[in-house]
mmCIF file of C-alpha atoms in Angstrom:
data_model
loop_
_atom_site.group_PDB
_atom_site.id
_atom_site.type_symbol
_atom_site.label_atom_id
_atom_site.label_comp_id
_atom_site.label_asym_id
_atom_site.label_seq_id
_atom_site.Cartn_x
_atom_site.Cartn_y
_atom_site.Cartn_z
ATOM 1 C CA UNK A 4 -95.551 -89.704 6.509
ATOM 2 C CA UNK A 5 -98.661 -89.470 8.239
ATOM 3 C CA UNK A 6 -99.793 -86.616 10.899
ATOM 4 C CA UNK A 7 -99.297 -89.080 13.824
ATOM 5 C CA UNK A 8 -96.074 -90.303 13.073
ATOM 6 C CA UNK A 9 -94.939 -86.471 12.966
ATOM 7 C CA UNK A 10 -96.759 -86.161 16.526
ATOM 8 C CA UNK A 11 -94.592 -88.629 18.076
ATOM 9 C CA UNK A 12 -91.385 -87.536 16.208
ATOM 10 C CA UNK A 13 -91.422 -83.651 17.794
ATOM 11 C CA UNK A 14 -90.485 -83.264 21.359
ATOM 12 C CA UNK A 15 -93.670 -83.336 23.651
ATOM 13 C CA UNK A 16 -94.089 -80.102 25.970
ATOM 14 C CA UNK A 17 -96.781 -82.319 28.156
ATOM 15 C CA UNK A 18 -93.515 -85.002 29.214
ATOM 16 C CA UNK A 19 -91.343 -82.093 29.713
ATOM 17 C CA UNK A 20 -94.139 -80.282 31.998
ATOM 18 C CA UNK A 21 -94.268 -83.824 33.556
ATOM 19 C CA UNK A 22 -90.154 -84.530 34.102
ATOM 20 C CA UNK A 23 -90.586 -81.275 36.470
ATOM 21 C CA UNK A 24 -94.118 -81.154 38.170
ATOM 22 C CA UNK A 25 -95.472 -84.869 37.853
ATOM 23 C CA UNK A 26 -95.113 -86.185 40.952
ATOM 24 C CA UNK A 27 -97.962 -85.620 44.049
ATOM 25 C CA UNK A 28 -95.880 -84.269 46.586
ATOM 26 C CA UNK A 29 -94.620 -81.477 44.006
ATOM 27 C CA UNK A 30 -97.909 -80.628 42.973
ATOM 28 C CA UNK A 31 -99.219 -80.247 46.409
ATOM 29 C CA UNK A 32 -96.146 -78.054 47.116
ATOM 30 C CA UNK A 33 -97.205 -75.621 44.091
ATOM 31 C CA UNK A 34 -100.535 -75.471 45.488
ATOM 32 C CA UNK A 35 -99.479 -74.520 49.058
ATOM 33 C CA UNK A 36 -97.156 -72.283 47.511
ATOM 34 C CA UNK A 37 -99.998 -70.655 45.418
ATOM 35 C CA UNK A 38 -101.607 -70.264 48.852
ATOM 36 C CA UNK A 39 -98.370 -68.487 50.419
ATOM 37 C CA UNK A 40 -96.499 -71.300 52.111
ATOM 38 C CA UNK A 41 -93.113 -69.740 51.620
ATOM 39 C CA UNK A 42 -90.617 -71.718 54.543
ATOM 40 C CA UNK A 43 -89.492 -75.734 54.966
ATOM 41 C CA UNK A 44 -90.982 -76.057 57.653
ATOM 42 C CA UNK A 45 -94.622 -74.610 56.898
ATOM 43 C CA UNK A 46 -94.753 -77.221 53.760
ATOM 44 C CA UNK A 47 -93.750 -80.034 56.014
ATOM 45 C CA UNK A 48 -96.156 -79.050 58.589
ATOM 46 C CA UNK A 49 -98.861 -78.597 55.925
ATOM 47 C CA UNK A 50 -98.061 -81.916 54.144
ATOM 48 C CA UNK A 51 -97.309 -83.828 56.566
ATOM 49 C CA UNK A 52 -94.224 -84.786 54.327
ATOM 50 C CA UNK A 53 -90.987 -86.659 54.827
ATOM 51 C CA UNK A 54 -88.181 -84.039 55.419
ATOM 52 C CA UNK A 55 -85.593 -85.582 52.219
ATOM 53 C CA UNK A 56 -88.142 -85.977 50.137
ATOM 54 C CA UNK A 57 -89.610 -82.395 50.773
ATOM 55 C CA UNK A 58 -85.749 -81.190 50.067
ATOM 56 C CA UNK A 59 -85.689 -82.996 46.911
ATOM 57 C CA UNK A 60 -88.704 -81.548 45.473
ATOM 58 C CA UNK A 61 -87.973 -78.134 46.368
ATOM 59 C CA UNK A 62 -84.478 -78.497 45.291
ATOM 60 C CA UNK A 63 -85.766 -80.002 41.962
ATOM 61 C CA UNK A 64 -88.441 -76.967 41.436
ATOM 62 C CA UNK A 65 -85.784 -74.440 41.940
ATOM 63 C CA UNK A 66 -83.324 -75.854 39.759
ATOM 64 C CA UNK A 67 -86.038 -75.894 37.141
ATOM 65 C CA UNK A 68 -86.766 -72.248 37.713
ATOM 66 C CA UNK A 69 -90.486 -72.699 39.095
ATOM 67 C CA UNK A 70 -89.396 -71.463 42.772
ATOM 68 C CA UNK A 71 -86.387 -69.367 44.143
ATOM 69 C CA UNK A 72 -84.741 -69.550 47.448
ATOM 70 C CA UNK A 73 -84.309 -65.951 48.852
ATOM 71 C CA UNK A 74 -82.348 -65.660 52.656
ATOM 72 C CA UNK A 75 -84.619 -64.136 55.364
ATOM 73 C CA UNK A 76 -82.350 -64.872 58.049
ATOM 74 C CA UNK A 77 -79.039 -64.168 58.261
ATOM 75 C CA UNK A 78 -78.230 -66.175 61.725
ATOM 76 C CA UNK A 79 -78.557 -68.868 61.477
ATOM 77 C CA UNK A 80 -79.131 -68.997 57.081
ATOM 78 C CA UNK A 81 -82.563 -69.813 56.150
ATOM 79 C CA UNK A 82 -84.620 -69.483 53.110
ATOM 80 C CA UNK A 83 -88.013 -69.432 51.724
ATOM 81 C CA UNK A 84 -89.068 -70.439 48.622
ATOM 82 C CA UNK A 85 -91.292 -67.827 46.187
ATOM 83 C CA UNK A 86 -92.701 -68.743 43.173
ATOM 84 C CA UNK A 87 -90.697 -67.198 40.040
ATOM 85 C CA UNK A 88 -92.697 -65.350 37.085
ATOM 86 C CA UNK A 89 -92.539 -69.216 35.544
ATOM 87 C CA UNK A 90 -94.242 -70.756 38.525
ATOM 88 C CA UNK A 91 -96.902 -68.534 38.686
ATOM 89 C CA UNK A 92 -97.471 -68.881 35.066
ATOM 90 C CA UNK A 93 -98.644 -72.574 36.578
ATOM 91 C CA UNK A 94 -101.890 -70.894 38.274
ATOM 92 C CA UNK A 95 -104.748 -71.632 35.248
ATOM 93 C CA UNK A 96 -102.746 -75.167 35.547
ATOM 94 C CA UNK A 97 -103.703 -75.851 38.985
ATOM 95 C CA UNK A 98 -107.159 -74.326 38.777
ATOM 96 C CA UNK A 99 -107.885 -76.497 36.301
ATOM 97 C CA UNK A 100 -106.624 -79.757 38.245
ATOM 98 C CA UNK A 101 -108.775 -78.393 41.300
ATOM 99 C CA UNK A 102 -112.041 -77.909 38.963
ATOM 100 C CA UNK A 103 -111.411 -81.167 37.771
ATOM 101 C CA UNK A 104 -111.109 -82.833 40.617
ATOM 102 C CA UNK A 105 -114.254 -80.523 42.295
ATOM 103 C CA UNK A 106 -116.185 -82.171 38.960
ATOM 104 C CA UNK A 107 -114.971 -85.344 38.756
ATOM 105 C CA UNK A 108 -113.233 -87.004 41.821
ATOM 106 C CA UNK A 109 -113.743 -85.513 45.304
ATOM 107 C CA UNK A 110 -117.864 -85.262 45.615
ATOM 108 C CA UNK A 111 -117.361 -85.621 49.413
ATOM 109 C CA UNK A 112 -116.615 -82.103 49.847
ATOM 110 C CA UNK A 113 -118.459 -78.770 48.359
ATOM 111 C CA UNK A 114 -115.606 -77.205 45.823
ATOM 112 C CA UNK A 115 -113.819 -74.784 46.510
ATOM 113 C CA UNK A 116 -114.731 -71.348 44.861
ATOM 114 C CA UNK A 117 -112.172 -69.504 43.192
ATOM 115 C CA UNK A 118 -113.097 -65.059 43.510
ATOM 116 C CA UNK A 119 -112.291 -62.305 42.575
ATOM 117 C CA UNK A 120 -110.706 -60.544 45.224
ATOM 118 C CA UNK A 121 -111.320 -56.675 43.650
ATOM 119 C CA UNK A 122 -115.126 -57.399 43.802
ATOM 120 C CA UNK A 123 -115.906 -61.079 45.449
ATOM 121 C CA UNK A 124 -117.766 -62.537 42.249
ATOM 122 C CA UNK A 125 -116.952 -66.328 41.340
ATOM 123 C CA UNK A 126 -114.642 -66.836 38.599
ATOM 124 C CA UNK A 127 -114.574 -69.166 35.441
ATOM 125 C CA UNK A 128 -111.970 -70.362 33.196
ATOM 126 C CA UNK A 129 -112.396 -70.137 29.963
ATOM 127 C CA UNK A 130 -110.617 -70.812 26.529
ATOM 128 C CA UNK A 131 -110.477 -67.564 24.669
ATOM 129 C CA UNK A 132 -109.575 -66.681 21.024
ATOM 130 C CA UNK A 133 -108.167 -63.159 21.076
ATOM 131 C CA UNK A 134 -107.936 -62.344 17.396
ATOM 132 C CA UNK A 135 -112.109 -63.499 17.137
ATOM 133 C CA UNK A 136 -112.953 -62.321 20.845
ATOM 134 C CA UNK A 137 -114.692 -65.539 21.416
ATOM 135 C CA UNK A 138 -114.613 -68.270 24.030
ATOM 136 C CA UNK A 139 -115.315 -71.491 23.024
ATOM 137 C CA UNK A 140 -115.013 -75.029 24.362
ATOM 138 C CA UNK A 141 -112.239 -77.871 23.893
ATOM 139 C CA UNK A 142 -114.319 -79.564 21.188
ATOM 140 C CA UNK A 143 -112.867 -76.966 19.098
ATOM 141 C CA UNK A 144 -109.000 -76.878 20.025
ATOM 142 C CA UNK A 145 -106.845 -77.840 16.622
ATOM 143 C CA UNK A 146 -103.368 -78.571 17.372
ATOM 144 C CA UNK A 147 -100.406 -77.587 14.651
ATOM 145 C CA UNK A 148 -96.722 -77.451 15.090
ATOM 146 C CA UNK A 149 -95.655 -74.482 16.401
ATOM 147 C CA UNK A 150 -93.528 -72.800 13.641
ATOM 148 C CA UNK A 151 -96.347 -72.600 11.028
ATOM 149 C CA UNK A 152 -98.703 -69.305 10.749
ATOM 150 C CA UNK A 153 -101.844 -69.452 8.951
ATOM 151 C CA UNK A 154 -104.229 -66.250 8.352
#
């Protein structure tokens, strides 16, 4: 049996990424909650979205375990939604999407620049090899199934 054929044969964390986020509207919901949309009605207003299909997303990202619903008011009930330690885990995800779409797609408008907030410099993402203390570049990304070590 050839590498390939093994490939296909394990389950595929990409589709299972994509059965919960891969959809615009839930996307652009991450990204407004990444920018501290936290109520119904603020991601409506903000996206300009249909109120069932806004339900169904949000319903679908809690389920998941990406946001939680959390009561603010009592009378009548109503909820926001925060992101869980799983959705922020998302974040490099994003940024990447945004740089992508900064490099590649949306040359109408100057890209938005990511900061640090402790000191105001720009940011970069990077791939980083901990054991070597290296970054390097995707050209040299080697993929393996997951339950093998090498040293």
């Amino acid at each position: 049996m050839d590498d390939s054929e093994n490939t296909a044969d394990r389950a595929c964390s990409i589709q299972a990424s994509l059965d919960v986020l891969g959809d615009r509207w839930t996307i652009l919901i991450m990204r407004d909650a990444f920018r501290g949309v936290r109520r119904f009605d603020d991601f409506r207003r903000d996206l300009d979205i249909a109120r069932p299909v806004l339900t169904e997303r949000l319903k679908r990202l809690v389920v998941a375990g990406v946001l939680e619903r959390r009561l603010y008011c009592e009378r009548p009930p109503r909820y926001e939604y925060r992101l869980t330690p799983m959705g922020a885990a998302l974040s490099p995800t994003l940024v990447a999407l945004m740089r992508w779409g900064d490099e590649w797609i949306n040359h109408d408008e100057p890209p938005t620049v990511l900061v640090h907030e402790a000191c105001g410099e720009p940011l970069d993402q990077a791939f980083v090899c901990w054991h070597c203390d290296e970054t390097f570049t995707q050209s040299a990304i080697a993929s393996r199934p997951g339950n093998t070590v090498t040293h």
